[in-house]
Amino acid sequence: MPGRELTLLTEGRVELLARIPRSSNATFLVRVSSGDDSAHAVYKPEAGERPLSDFEPGLYRRERAAYLLSDYLQWGLVPPTVIRDDSPLGIGSLQWFVPCDYRDHYFTLYEESPETHDALFRIALFDFISNNTDRKSGHVLRGHDGRVWGIDHGLCFSAGFKLRTVIWDFAGEPIPASLLQDISPLVERVPPGVAQLLDDAEVAALQRRAQRVLRDCVLPLDPTGMRYPWPLV
């Protein structure tokens, strides 16, 4: 687990800087600071969530669960994310801010940067396991250090299968044995930190998706051609 990042996110003082535009729910850029150390983070308070018919309030819990699942798998796809109940607008998720070139997103990376394809494949697999309902192209970032990240996981882990993603270029491709090995423990046990943030039906559905991956050993196809989010970017 990243030491400095999680320490700042967990213990640092949170200062609102600006609201991030074009977000479905209220999302803020904040500064977290402790002593002489500070950094930027993304804050998503429960109070800023729009009511949804298919997800209960508390989407911030799913942001944290996605980070914990990525960390458990040792895939490092989701920036460090914690839950804080002492932030300026109340309880919500606090995620490490990834400095990047925002002209890059999934479509540009897939077309122009083949060296990112292994990471993009892994994100596609992660989205199936976590049942991501909203993987837009702009939810894939490449940091200034070249590392590829997935963000915006508030609409994940539904018990009903709701996968909607732009990452279909790898559909039907075989999953490497090393990734299958990473996933296999989920069939028997979901990490307690993840399970505590979901309900029983969602935990059981996560395990069924893991079982399907291990059975089929390929990334799933979309026979409907309709499992896309909107907007795409």
JSON list of C-alpha atoms in Angstrom, two decimals:
[
{"chain": "A", "resi": 1, "resn": "MET", "atom": "CA", "xyz": [0.00, 0.00, 0.00]},
{"chain": "A", "resi": 2, "resn": "PRO", "atom": "CA", "xyz": [1.34, 3.44, -0.91]},
{"chain": "A", "resi": 3, "resn": "GLY", "atom": "CA", "xyz": [2.59, 4.92, 2.37]},
{"chain": "A", "resi": 4, "resn": "ARG", "atom": "CA", "xyz": [2.76, 8.67, 1.80]},
{"chain": "A", "resi": 5, "resn": "GLU", "atom": "CA", "xyz": [-0.38, 8.79, -0.31]},
{"chain": "A", "resi": 6, "resn": "LEU", "atom": "CA", "xyz": [-2.57, 6.90, 2.14]},
{"chain": "A", "resi": 7, "resn": "THR", "atom": "CA", "xyz": [-1.16, 8.78, 5.12]},
{"chain": "A", "resi": 8, "resn": "LEU", "atom": "CA", "xyz": [-1.98, 12.14, 3.56]},
{"chain": "A", "resi": 9, "resn": "LEU", "atom": "CA", "xyz": [-5.42, 11.01, 2.40]},
{"chain": "A", "resi": 10, "resn": "THR", "atom": "CA", "xyz": [-6.27, 9.50, 5.78]},
{"chain": "A", "resi": 11, "resn": "GLU", "atom": "CA", "xyz": [-4.79, 12.08, 8.14]},
{"chain": "A", "resi": 12, "resn": "GLY", "atom": "CA", "xyz": [-4.27, 15.27, 6.16]},
{"chain": "A", "resi": 13, "resn": "ARG", "atom": "CA", "xyz": [-6.31, 18.43, 6.49]},
{"chain": "A", "resi": 14, "resn": "VAL", "atom": "CA", "xyz": [-8.75, 18.73, 3.57]},
{"chain": "A", "resi": 15, "resn": "GLU", "atom": "CA", "xyz": [-9.11, 22.12, 1.86]},
{"chain": "A", "resi": 16, "resn": "LEU", "atom": "CA", "xyz": [-11.63, 22.70, -0.93]},
{"chain": "A", "resi": 17, "resn": "LEU", "atom": "CA", "xyz": [-10.05, 24.29, -4.00]},
{"chain": "A", "resi": 18, "resn": "ALA", "atom": "CA", "xyz": [-12.53, 24.02, -6.88]},
{"chain": "A", "resi": 19, "resn": "ARG", "atom": "CA", "xyz": [-15.44, 22.06, -8.22]},
{"chain": "A", "resi": 20, "resn": "ILE", "atom": "CA", "xyz": [-14.49, 19.77, -11.11]},
{"chain": "A", "resi": 21, "resn": "PRO", "atom": "CA", "xyz": [-16.77, 20.58, -14.08]},
{"chain": "A", "resi": 22, "resn": "ARG", "atom": "CA", "xyz": [-18.77, 18.15, -16.21]},
{"chain": "A", "resi": 23, "resn": "SER", "atom": "CA", "xyz": [-19.13, 15.57, -13.45]},
{"chain": "A", "resi": 24, "resn": "SER", "atom": "CA", "xyz": [-22.47, 13.80, -12.98]},
{"chain": "A", "resi": 25, "resn": "ASN", "atom": "CA", "xyz": [-22.16, 14.19, -9.21]},
{"chain": "A", "resi": 26, "resn": "ALA", "atom": "CA", "xyz": [-20.53, 16.98, -7.23]},
{"chain": "A", "resi": 27, "resn": "THR", "atom": "CA", "xyz": [-16.78, 16.37, -7.43]},
{"chain": "A", "resi": 28, "resn": "PHE", "atom": "CA", "xyz": [-14.10, 18.63, -6.00]},
{"chain": "A", "resi": 29, "resn": "LEU", "atom": "CA", "xyz": [-10.40, 19.20, -6.31]},
{"chain": "A", "resi": 30, "resn": "VAL", "atom": "CA", "xyz": [-8.98, 19.51, -2.81]},
{"chain": "A", "resi": 31, "resn": "ARG", "atom": "CA", "xyz": [-5.61, 19.91, -1.15]},
{"chain": "A", "resi": 32, "resn": "VAL", "atom": "CA", "xyz": [-4.66, 17.51, 1.63]},
{"chain": "A", "resi": 33, "resn": "SER", "atom": "CA", "xyz": [-1.84, 18.62, 3.89]},
{"chain": "A", "resi": 34, "resn": "SER", "atom": "CA", "xyz": [0.01, 17.38, 6.93]},
{"chain": "A", "resi": 35, "resn": "GLY", "atom": "CA", "xyz": [2.84, 19.48, 8.27]},
{"chain": "A", "resi": 36, "resn": "ASP", "atom": "CA", "xyz": [5.05, 20.51, 5.36]},
{"chain": "A", "resi": 37, "resn": "ASP", "atom": "CA", "xyz": [3.65, 17.82, 3.05]},
{"chain": "A", "resi": 38, "resn": "SER", "atom": "CA", "xyz": [0.67, 18.38, 0.77]},
{"chain": "A", "resi": 39, "resn": "ALA", "atom": "CA", "xyz": [-0.88, 17.05, -2.42]},
{"chain": "A", "resi": 40, "resn": "HIS", "atom": "CA", "xyz": [-4.04, 17.26, -4.49]},
{"chain": "A", "resi": 41, "resn": "ALA", "atom": "CA", "xyz": [-6.92, 14.81, -4.26]},
{"chain": "A", "resi": 42, "resn": "VAL", "atom": "CA", "xyz": [-10.40, 14.30, -5.71]},
{"chain": "A", "resi": 43, "resn": "TYR", "atom": "CA", "xyz": [-13.24, 14.52, -3.19]},
{"chain": "A", "resi": 44, "resn": "LYS", "atom": "CA", "xyz": [-16.69, 13.02, -3.86]},
{"chain": "A", "resi": 45, "resn": "PRO", "atom": "CA", "xyz": [-19.09, 13.73, -0.98]},
{"chain": "A", "resi": 46, "resn": "GLU", "atom": "CA", "xyz": [-22.25, 11.70, -0.51]},
{"chain": "A", "resi": 47, "resn": "ALA", "atom": "CA", "xyz": [-24.09, 15.00, -0.16]},
{"chain": "A", "resi": 48, "resn": "GLY", "atom": "CA", "xyz": [-23.30, 15.76, -3.81]},
{"chain": "A", "resi": 49, "resn": "GLU", "atom": "CA", "xyz": [-24.65, 12.52, -5.26]},
{"chain": "A", "resi": 50, "resn": "ARG", "atom": "CA", "xyz": [-27.67, 12.61, -7.54]},
{"chain": "A", "resi": 51, "resn": "PRO", "atom": "CA", "xyz": [-30.37, 10.07, -6.62]},
{"chain": "A", "resi": 52, "resn": "LEU", "atom": "CA", "xyz": [-30.31, 6.96, -8.81]},
{"chain": "A", "resi": 53, "resn": "SER", "atom": "CA", "xyz": [-32.95, 4.30, -9.31]},
{"chain": "A", "resi": 54, "resn": "ASP", "atom": "CA", "xyz": [-30.46, 1.42, -9.52]},
{"chain": "A", "resi": 55, "resn": "PHE", "atom": "CA", "xyz": [-27.83, 2.37, -6.92]},
{"chain": "A", "resi": 56, "resn": "GLU", "atom": "CA", "xyz": [-28.33, 3.23, -3.28]},
{"chain": "A", "resi": 57, "resn": "PRO", "atom": "CA", "xyz": [-26.83, 6.48, -1.93]},
{"chain": "A", "resi": 58, "resn": "GLY", "atom": "CA", "xyz": [-23.21, 6.14, -0.87]},
{"chain": "A", "resi": 59, "resn": "LEU", "atom": "CA", "xyz": [-21.43, 5.76, -4.18]},
{"chain": "A", "resi": 60, "resn": "TYR", "atom": "CA", "xyz": [-18.26, 6.83, -2.39]},
{"chain": "A", "resi": 61, "resn": "ARG", "atom": "CA", "xyz": [-18.15, 3.36, -0.80]},
{"chain": "A", "resi": 62, "resn": "ARG", "atom": "CA", "xyz": [-17.84, 1.81, -4.25]},
{"chain": "A", "resi": 63, "resn": "GLU", "atom": "CA", "xyz": [-14.94, 4.12, -5.08]},
{"chain": "A", "resi": 64, "resn": "ARG", "atom": "CA", "xyz": [-13.14, 2.78, -2.02]},
{"chain": "A", "resi": 65, "resn": "ALA", "atom": "CA", "xyz": [-14.13, -0.82, -2.78]},
{"chain": "A", "resi": 66, "resn": "ALA", "atom": "CA", "xyz": [-12.66, -0.54, -6.30]},
{"chain": "A", "resi": 67, "resn": "TYR", "atom": "CA", "xyz": [-9.35, 0.65, -4.88]},
{"chain": "A", "resi": 68, "resn": "LEU", "atom": "CA", "xyz": [-9.28, -2.15, -2.32]},
{"chain": "A", "resi": 69, "resn": "LEU", "atom": "CA", "xyz": [-10.06, -4.77, -4.96]},
{"chain": "A", "resi": 70, "resn": "SER", "atom": "CA", "xyz": [-7.33, -3.46, -7.28]},
{"chain": "A", "resi": 71, "resn": "ASP", "atom": "CA", "xyz": [-4.91, -3.43, -4.35]},
{"chain": "A", "resi": 72, "resn": "TYR", "atom": "CA", "xyz": [-5.89, -6.99, -3.34]},
{"chain": "A", "resi": 73, "resn": "LEU", "atom": "CA", "xyz": [-5.27, -8.22, -6.89]},
{"chain": "A", "resi": 74, "resn": "GLN", "atom": "CA", "xyz": [-1.97, -6.30, -6.87]},
{"chain": "A", "resi": 75, "resn": "TRP", "atom": "CA", "xyz": [-2.90, -4.72, -10.18]},
{"chain": "A", "resi": 76, "resn": "GLY", "atom": "CA", "xyz": [-2.42, -1.10, -9.08]},
{"chain": "A", "resi": 77, "resn": "LEU", "atom": "CA", "xyz": [-5.09, 0.25, -11.42]},
{"chain": "A", "resi": 78, "resn": "VAL", "atom": "CA", "xyz": [-7.01, 2.55, -9.08]},
{"chain": "A", "resi": 79, "resn": "PRO", "atom": "CA", "xyz": [-5.37, 5.52, -7.36]},
{"chain": "A", "resi": 80, "resn": "PRO", "atom": "CA", "xyz": [-5.26, 5.29, -3.55]},
{"chain": "A", "resi": 81, "resn": "THR", "atom": "CA", "xyz": [-8.74, 6.03, -2.21]},
{"chain": "A", "resi": 82, "resn": "VAL", "atom": "CA", "xyz": [-10.05, 6.43, 1.34]},
{"chain": "A", "resi": 83, "resn": "ILE", "atom": "CA", "xyz": [-13.31, 7.38, 3.00]},
{"chain": "A", "resi": 84, "resn": "ARG", "atom": "CA", "xyz": [-13.33, 10.49, 5.18]},
{"chain": "A", "resi": 85, "resn": "ASP", "atom": "CA", "xyz": [-16.23, 11.64, 7.34]},
{"chain": "A", "resi": 86, "resn": "ASP", "atom": "CA", "xyz": [-14.53, 14.88, 8.43]},
{"chain": "A", "resi": 87, "resn": "SER", "atom": "CA", "xyz": [-14.18, 16.52, 5.01]},
{"chain": "A", "resi": 88, "resn": "PRO", "atom": "CA", "xyz": [-15.69, 19.97, 4.33]},
{"chain": "A", "resi": 89, "resn": "LEU", "atom": "CA", "xyz": [-18.98, 18.68, 2.87]},
{"chain": "A", "resi": 90, "resn": "GLY", "atom": "CA", "xyz": [-19.31, 15.55, 4.95]},
{"chain": "A", "resi": 91, "resn": "ILE", "atom": "CA", "xyz": [-18.58, 11.90, 4.36]},
{"chain": "A", "resi": 92, "resn": "GLY", "atom": "CA", "xyz": [-17.25, 10.90, 0.98]},
{"chain": "A", "resi": 93, "resn": "SER", "atom": "CA", "xyz": [-14.34, 9.40, -0.92]},
{"chain": "A", "resi": 94, "resn": "LEU", "atom": "CA", "xyz": [-10.95, 11.02, -1.23]},
{"chain": "A", "resi": 95, "resn": "GLN", "atom": "CA", "xyz": [-8.79, 9.80, -4.11]},
{"chain": "A", "resi": 96, "resn": "TRP", "atom": "CA", "xyz": [-5.19, 10.65, -4.94]},
{"chain": "A", "resi": 97, "resn": "PHE", "atom": "CA", "xyz": [-5.05, 13.09, -7.86]},
{"chain": "A", "resi": 98, "resn": "VAL", "atom": "CA", "xyz": [-3.18, 11.76, -10.90]},
{"chain": "A", "resi": 99, "resn": "PRO", "atom": "CA", "xyz": [-1.31, 14.49, -12.84]},
{"chain": "A", "resi": 100, "resn": "CYS", "atom": "CA", "xyz": [-1.60, 13.64, -16.51]},
{"chain": "A", "resi": 101, "resn": "ASP", "atom": "CA", "xyz": [-2.11, 14.94, -20.03]},
{"chain": "A", "resi": 102, "resn": "TYR", "atom": "CA", "xyz": [-5.89, 15.07, -20.29]},
{"chain": "A", "resi": 103, "resn": "ARG", "atom": "CA", "xyz": [-5.73, 14.91, -24.08]},
{"chain": "A", "resi": 104, "resn": "ASP", "atom": "CA", "xyz": [-5.00, 11.22, -23.56]},
{"chain": "A", "resi": 105, "resn": "HIS", "atom": "CA", "xyz": [-7.82, 8.79, -22.82]},
{"chain": "A", "resi": 106, "resn": "TYR", "atom": "CA", "xyz": [-8.68, 5.20, -23.71]},
{"chain": "A", "resi": 107, "resn": "PHE", "atom": "CA", "xyz": [-9.33, 5.78, -27.41]},
{"chain": "A", "resi": 108, "resn": "THR", "atom": "CA", "xyz": [-6.12, 7.73, -27.99]},
{"chain": "A", "resi": 109, "resn": "LEU", "atom": "CA", "xyz": [-4.03, 5.35, -25.90]},
{"chain": "A", "resi": 110, "resn": "TYR", "atom": "CA", "xyz": [-5.35, 2.28, -27.69]},
{"chain": "A", "resi": 111, "resn": "GLU", "atom": "CA", "xyz": [-4.78, 3.79, -31.13]},
{"chain": "A", "resi": 112, "resn": "GLU", "atom": "CA", "xyz": [-1.50, 5.59, -30.57]},
{"chain": "A", "resi": 113, "resn": "SER", "atom": "CA", "xyz": [0.28, 3.89, -27.65]},
{"chain": "A", "resi": 114, "resn": "PRO", "atom": "CA", "xyz": [0.50, 0.11, -28.05]},
{"chain": "A", "resi": 115, "resn": "GLU", "atom": "CA", "xyz": [2.81, -0.05, -25.02]},
{"chain": "A", "resi": 116, "resn": "THR", "atom": "CA", "xyz": [-0.28, 0.63, -22.88]},
{"chain": "A", "resi": 117, "resn": "HIS", "atom": "CA", "xyz": [-2.28, -2.32, -24.20]},
{"chain": "A", "resi": 118, "resn": "ASP", "atom": "CA", "xyz": [-1.37, -4.70, -21.37]},
{"chain": "A", "resi": 119, "resn": "ALA", "atom": "CA", "xyz": [-2.63, -2.17, -18.81]},
{"chain": "A", "resi": 120, "resn": "LEU", "atom": "CA", "xyz": [-5.77, -1.48, -20.87]},
{"chain": "A", "resi": 121, "resn": "PHE", "atom": "CA", "xyz": [-6.46, -5.21, -21.09]},
{"chain": "A", "resi": 122, "resn": "ARG", "atom": "CA", "xyz": [-6.17, -5.45, -17.33]},
{"chain": "A", "resi": 123, "resn": "ILE", "atom": "CA", "xyz": [-8.60, -2.57, -16.87]},
{"chain": "A", "resi": 124, "resn": "ALA", "atom": "CA", "xyz": [-11.08, -4.34, -19.16]},
{"chain": "A", "resi": 125, "resn": "LEU", "atom": "CA", "xyz": [-10.82, -7.45, -17.00]},
{"chain": "A", "resi": 126, "resn": "PHE", "atom": "CA", "xyz": [-11.12, -5.42, -13.81]},
{"chain": "A", "resi": 127, "resn": "ASP", "atom": "CA", "xyz": [-14.26, -3.76, -15.17]},
{"chain": "A", "resi": 128, "resn": "PHE", "atom": "CA", "xyz": [-15.89, -7.10, -15.82]},
{"chain": "A", "resi": 129, "resn": "ILE", "atom": "CA", "xyz": [-15.09, -8.42, -12.36]},
{"chain": "A", "resi": 130, "resn": "SER", "atom": "CA", "xyz": [-16.24, -5.20, -10.68]},
{"chain": "A", "resi": 131, "resn": "ASN", "atom": "CA", "xyz": [-19.25, -4.87, -13.01]},
{"chain": "A", "resi": 132, "resn": "ASN", "atom": "CA", "xyz": [-18.40, -1.33, -14.02]},
{"chain": "A", "resi": 133, "resn": "THR", "atom": "CA", "xyz": [-21.45, 0.45, -15.39]},
{"chain": "A", "resi": 134, "resn": "ASP", "atom": "CA", "xyz": [-19.66, 3.56, -16.57]},
{"chain": "A", "resi": 135, "resn": "ARG", "atom": "CA", "xyz": [-16.21, 3.02, -18.11]},
{"chain": "A", "resi": 136, "resn": "LYS", "atom": "CA", "xyz": [-15.98, 6.06, -20.34]},
{"chain": "A", "resi": 137, "resn": "SER", "atom": "CA", "xyz": [-12.84, 6.68, -22.39]},
{"chain": "A", "resi": 138, "resn": "GLY", "atom": "CA", "xyz": [-12.02, 9.68, -20.20]},
{"chain": "A", "resi": 139, "resn": "HIS", "atom": "CA", "xyz": [-12.01, 7.45, -17.13]},
{"chain": "A", "resi": 140, "resn": "VAL", "atom": "CA", "xyz": [-8.68, 6.02, -18.29]},
{"chain": "A", "resi": 141, "resn": "LEU", "atom": "CA", "xyz": [-5.65, 8.22, -17.56]},
{"chain": "A", "resi": 142, "resn": "ARG", "atom": "CA", "xyz": [-1.96, 7.98, -18.25]},
{"chain": "A", "resi": 143, "resn": "GLY", "atom": "CA", "xyz": [0.12, 9.72, -15.61]},
{"chain": "A", "resi": 144, "resn": "HIS", "atom": "CA", "xyz": [3.14, 11.83, -16.45]},
{"chain": "A", "resi": 145, "resn": "ASP", "atom": "CA", "xyz": [5.24, 8.80, -15.47]},
{"chain": "A", "resi": 146, "resn": "GLY", "atom": "CA", "xyz": [3.53, 6.68, -18.12]},
{"chain": "A", "resi": 147, "resn": "ARG", "atom": "CA", "xyz": [1.46, 4.63, -15.69]},
{"chain": "A", "resi": 148, "resn": "VAL", "atom": "CA", "xyz": [-2.13, 3.89, -16.74]},
{"chain": "A", "resi": 149, "resn": "TRP", "atom": "CA", "xyz": [-4.95, 4.36, -14.24]},
{"chain": "A", "resi": 150, "resn": "GLY", "atom": "CA", "xyz": [-8.70, 3.80, -14.08]},
{"chain": "A", "resi": 151, "resn": "ILE", "atom": "CA", "xyz": [-10.84, 6.32, -12.21]},
{"chain": "A", "resi": 152, "resn": "ASP", "atom": "CA", "xyz": [-14.54, 6.90, -11.48]},
{"chain": "A", "resi": 153, "resn": "HIS", "atom": "CA", "xyz": [-15.79, 3.66, -9.95]},
{"chain": "A", "resi": 154, "resn": "GLY", "atom": "CA", "xyz": [-18.91, 4.89, -8.18]},
{"chain": "A", "resi": 155, "resn": "LEU", "atom": "CA", "xyz": [-21.15, 2.80, -10.43]},
{"chain": "A", "resi": 156, "resn": "CYS", "atom": "CA", "xyz": [-19.58, -0.61, -9.85]},
{"chain": "A", "resi": 157, "resn": "PHE", "atom": "CA", "xyz": [-20.40, -3.84, -8.03]},
{"chain": "A", "resi": 158, "resn": "SER", "atom": "CA", "xyz": [-24.13, -4.02, -8.75]},
{"chain": "A", "resi": 159, "resn": "ALA", "atom": "CA", "xyz": [-25.61, -7.47, -8.13]},
{"chain": "A", "resi": 160, "resn": "GLY", "atom": "CA", "xyz": [-27.33, -7.33, -11.52]},
{"chain": "A", "resi": 161, "resn": "PHE", "atom": "CA", "xyz": [-25.05, -7.52, -14.55]},
{"chain": "A", "resi": 162, "resn": "LYS", "atom": "CA", "xyz": [-24.76, -3.94, -15.87]},
{"chain": "A", "resi": 163, "resn": "LEU", "atom": "CA", "xyz": [-21.37, -3.81, -17.60]},
{"chain": "A", "resi": 164, "resn": "ARG", "atom": "CA", "xyz": [-21.08, -0.72, -19.81]},
{"chain": "A", "resi": 165, "resn": "THR", "atom": "CA", "xyz": [-17.66, 0.15, -21.15]},
{"chain": "A", "resi": 166, "resn": "VAL", "atom": "CA", "xyz": [-15.82, 1.50, -24.18]},
{"chain": "A", "resi": 167, "resn": "ILE", "atom": "CA", "xyz": [-13.10, -1.14, -23.82]},
{"chain": "A", "resi": 168, "resn": "TRP", "atom": "CA", "xyz": [-14.25, -3.86, -26.23]},
{"chain": "A", "resi": 169, "resn": "ASP", "atom": "CA", "xyz": [-11.15, -4.04, -28.42]},
{"chain": "A", "resi": 170, "resn": "PHE", "atom": "CA", "xyz": [-9.80, -6.99, -26.42]},
{"chain": "A", "resi": 171, "resn": "ALA", "atom": "CA", "xyz": [-13.08, -8.94, -26.27]},
{"chain": "A", "resi": 172, "resn": "GLY", "atom": "CA", "xyz": [-12.61, -12.66, -26.84]},
{"chain": "A", "resi": 173, "resn": "GLU", "atom": "CA", "xyz": [-8.86, -12.57, -26.23]},
{"chain": "A", "resi": 174, "resn": "PRO", "atom": "CA", "xyz": [-7.42, -15.18, -23.85]},
{"chain": "A", "resi": 175, "resn": "ILE", "atom": "CA", "xyz": [-6.63, -14.04, -20.33]},
{"chain": "A", "resi": 176, "resn": "PRO", "atom": "CA", "xyz": [-3.01, -14.67, -19.27]},
{"chain": "A", "resi": 177, "resn": "ALA", "atom": "CA", "xyz": [-2.56, -17.38, -16.67]},
{"chain": "A", "resi": 178, "resn": "SER", "atom": "CA", "xyz": [-0.95, -14.92, -14.25]},
{"chain": "A", "resi": 179, "resn": "LEU", "atom": "CA", "xyz": [-4.13, -12.79, -14.18]},
{"chain": "A", "resi": 180, "resn": "LEU", "atom": "CA", "xyz": [-6.33, -15.86, -13.74]},
{"chain": "A", "resi": 181, "resn": "GLN", "atom": "CA", "xyz": [-4.17, -16.83, -10.79]},
{"chain": "A", "resi": 182, "resn": "ASP", "atom": "CA", "xyz": [-4.66, -13.37, -9.27]},
{"chain": "A", "resi": 183, "resn": "ILE", "atom": "CA", "xyz": [-8.44, -13.70, -9.60]},
{"chain": "A", "resi": 184, "resn": "SER", "atom": "CA", "xyz": [-8.87, -17.27, -8.38]},
{"chain": "A", "resi": 185, "resn": "PRO", "atom": "CA", "xyz": [-8.93, -16.51, -4.60]},
{"chain": "A", "resi": 186, "resn": "LEU", "atom": "CA", "xyz": [-12.04, -14.34, -5.12]},
{"chain": "A", "resi": 187, "resn": "VAL", "atom": "CA", "xyz": [-14.11, -17.44, -5.82]},
{"chain": "A", "resi": 188, "resn": "GLU", "atom": "CA", "xyz": [-13.65, -18.61, -2.24]},
{"chain": "A", "resi": 189, "resn": "ARG", "atom": "CA", "xyz": [-13.33, -15.31, -0.41]},
{"chain": "A", "resi": 190, "resn": "VAL", "atom": "CA", "xyz": [-13.85, -11.64, -1.16]},
{"chain": "A", "resi": 191, "resn": "PRO", "atom": "CA", "xyz": [-11.46, -9.47, 0.87]},
{"chain": "A", "resi": 192, "resn": "PRO", "atom": "CA", "xyz": [-13.24, -8.31, 4.06]},
{"chain": "A", "resi": 193, "resn": "GLY", "atom": "CA", "xyz": [-12.51, -4.66, 3.32]},
{"chain": "A", "resi": 194, "resn": "VAL", "atom": "CA", "xyz": [-14.34, -4.96, 0.00]},
{"chain": "A", "resi": 195, "resn": "ALA", "atom": "CA", "xyz": [-17.18, -7.12, 1.34]},
{"chain": "A", "resi": 196, "resn": "GLN", "atom": "CA", "xyz": [-17.93, -4.67, 4.16]},
{"chain": "A", "resi": 197, "resn": "LEU", "atom": "CA", "xyz": [-18.62, -1.94, 1.61]},
{"chain": "A", "resi": 198, "resn": "LEU", "atom": "CA", "xyz": [-21.10, -4.04, -0.41]},
{"chain": "A", "resi": 199, "resn": "ASP", "atom": "CA", "xyz": [-24.24, -6.00, 0.39]},
{"chain": "A", "resi": 200, "resn": "ASP", "atom": "CA", "xyz": [-24.42, -9.79, 0.42]},
{"chain": "A", "resi": 201, "resn": "ALA", "atom": "CA", "xyz": [-25.96, -10.05, -3.05]},
{"chain": "A", "resi": 202, "resn": "GLU", "atom": "CA", "xyz": [-23.23, -7.85, -4.52]},
{"chain": "A", "resi": 203, "resn": "VAL", "atom": "CA", "xyz": [-20.50, -9.93, -2.89]},
{"chain": "A", "resi": 204, "resn": "ALA", "atom": "CA", "xyz": [-22.01, -13.15, -4.23]},
{"chain": "A", "resi": 205, "resn": "ALA", "atom": "CA", "xyz": [-22.33, -11.63, -7.72]},
{"chain": "A", "resi": 206, "resn": "LEU", "atom": "CA", "xyz": [-18.67, -10.57, -7.66]},
{"chain": "A", "resi": 207, "resn": "GLN", "atom": "CA", "xyz": [-17.72, -14.17, -6.91]},
{"chain": "A", "resi": 208, "resn": "ARG", "atom": "CA", "xyz": [-19.90, -15.45, -9.75]},
{"chain": "A", "resi": 209, "resn": "ARG", "atom": "CA", "xyz": [-18.17, -13.11, -12.18]},
{"chain": "A", "resi": 210, "resn": "ALA", "atom": "CA", "xyz": [-14.80, -14.36, -10.97]},
{"chain": "A", "resi": 211, "resn": "GLN", "atom": "CA", "xyz": [-16.01, -17.93, -11.51]},
{"chain": "A", "resi": 212, "resn": "ARG", "atom": "CA", "xyz": [-17.07, -17.07, -15.06]},
{"chain": "A", "resi": 213, "resn": "VAL", "atom": "CA", "xyz": [-13.66, -15.60, -15.84]},
{"chain": "A", "resi": 214, "resn": "LEU", "atom": "CA", "xyz": [-11.92, -18.73, -14.58]},
{"chain": "A", "resi": 215, "resn": "ARG", "atom": "CA", "xyz": [-14.31, -20.93, -16.55]},
{"chain": "A", "resi": 216, "resn": "ASP", "atom": "CA", "xyz": [-14.11, -19.08, -19.87]},
{"chain": "A", "resi": 217, "resn": "CYS", "atom": "CA", "xyz": [-10.49, -17.82, -19.63]},
{"chain": "A", "resi": 218, "resn": "VAL", "atom": "CA", "xyz": [-11.24, -15.07, -22.19]},
{"chain": "A", "resi": 219, "resn": "LEU", "atom": "CA", "xyz": [-12.45, -11.50, -21.94]},
{"chain": "A", "resi": 220, "resn": "PRO", "atom": "CA", "xyz": [-16.23, -11.46, -22.49]},
{"chain": "A", "resi": 221, "resn": "LEU", "atom": "CA", "xyz": [-17.88, -10.47, -25.74]},
{"chain": "A", "resi": 222, "resn": "ASP", "atom": "CA", "xyz": [-20.87, -8.15, -26.12]},
{"chain": "A", "resi": 223, "resn": "PRO", "atom": "CA", "xyz": [-23.30, -9.89, -28.48]},
{"chain": "A", "resi": 224, "resn": "THR", "atom": "CA", "xyz": [-25.79, -7.03, -28.11]},
{"chain": "A", "resi": 225, "resn": "GLY", "atom": "CA", "xyz": [-23.41, -4.29, -29.23]},
{"chain": "A", "resi": 226, "resn": "MET", "atom": "CA", "xyz": [-25.17, -2.04, -26.71]},
{"chain": "A", "resi": 227, "resn": "ARG", "atom": "CA", "xyz": [-23.04, -2.22, -23.59]},
{"chain": "A", "resi": 228, "resn": "TYR", "atom": "CA", "xyz": [-21.59, 1.27, -23.94]},
{"chain": "A", "resi": 229, "resn": "PRO", "atom": "CA", "xyz": [-21.78, 4.23, -21.54]},
{"chain": "A", "resi": 230, "resn": "TRP", "atom": "CA", "xyz": [-22.90, 7.68, -22.63]},
{"chain": "A", "resi": 231, "resn": "PRO", "atom": "CA", "xyz": [-21.19, 9.89, -23.40]},
{"chain": "A", "resi": 232, "resn": "LEU", "atom": "CA", "xyz": [-18.37, 7.72, -24.69]},
{"chain": "A", "resi": 233, "resn": "VAL", "atom": "CA", "xyz": [-15.61, 10.06, -23.55]}
]
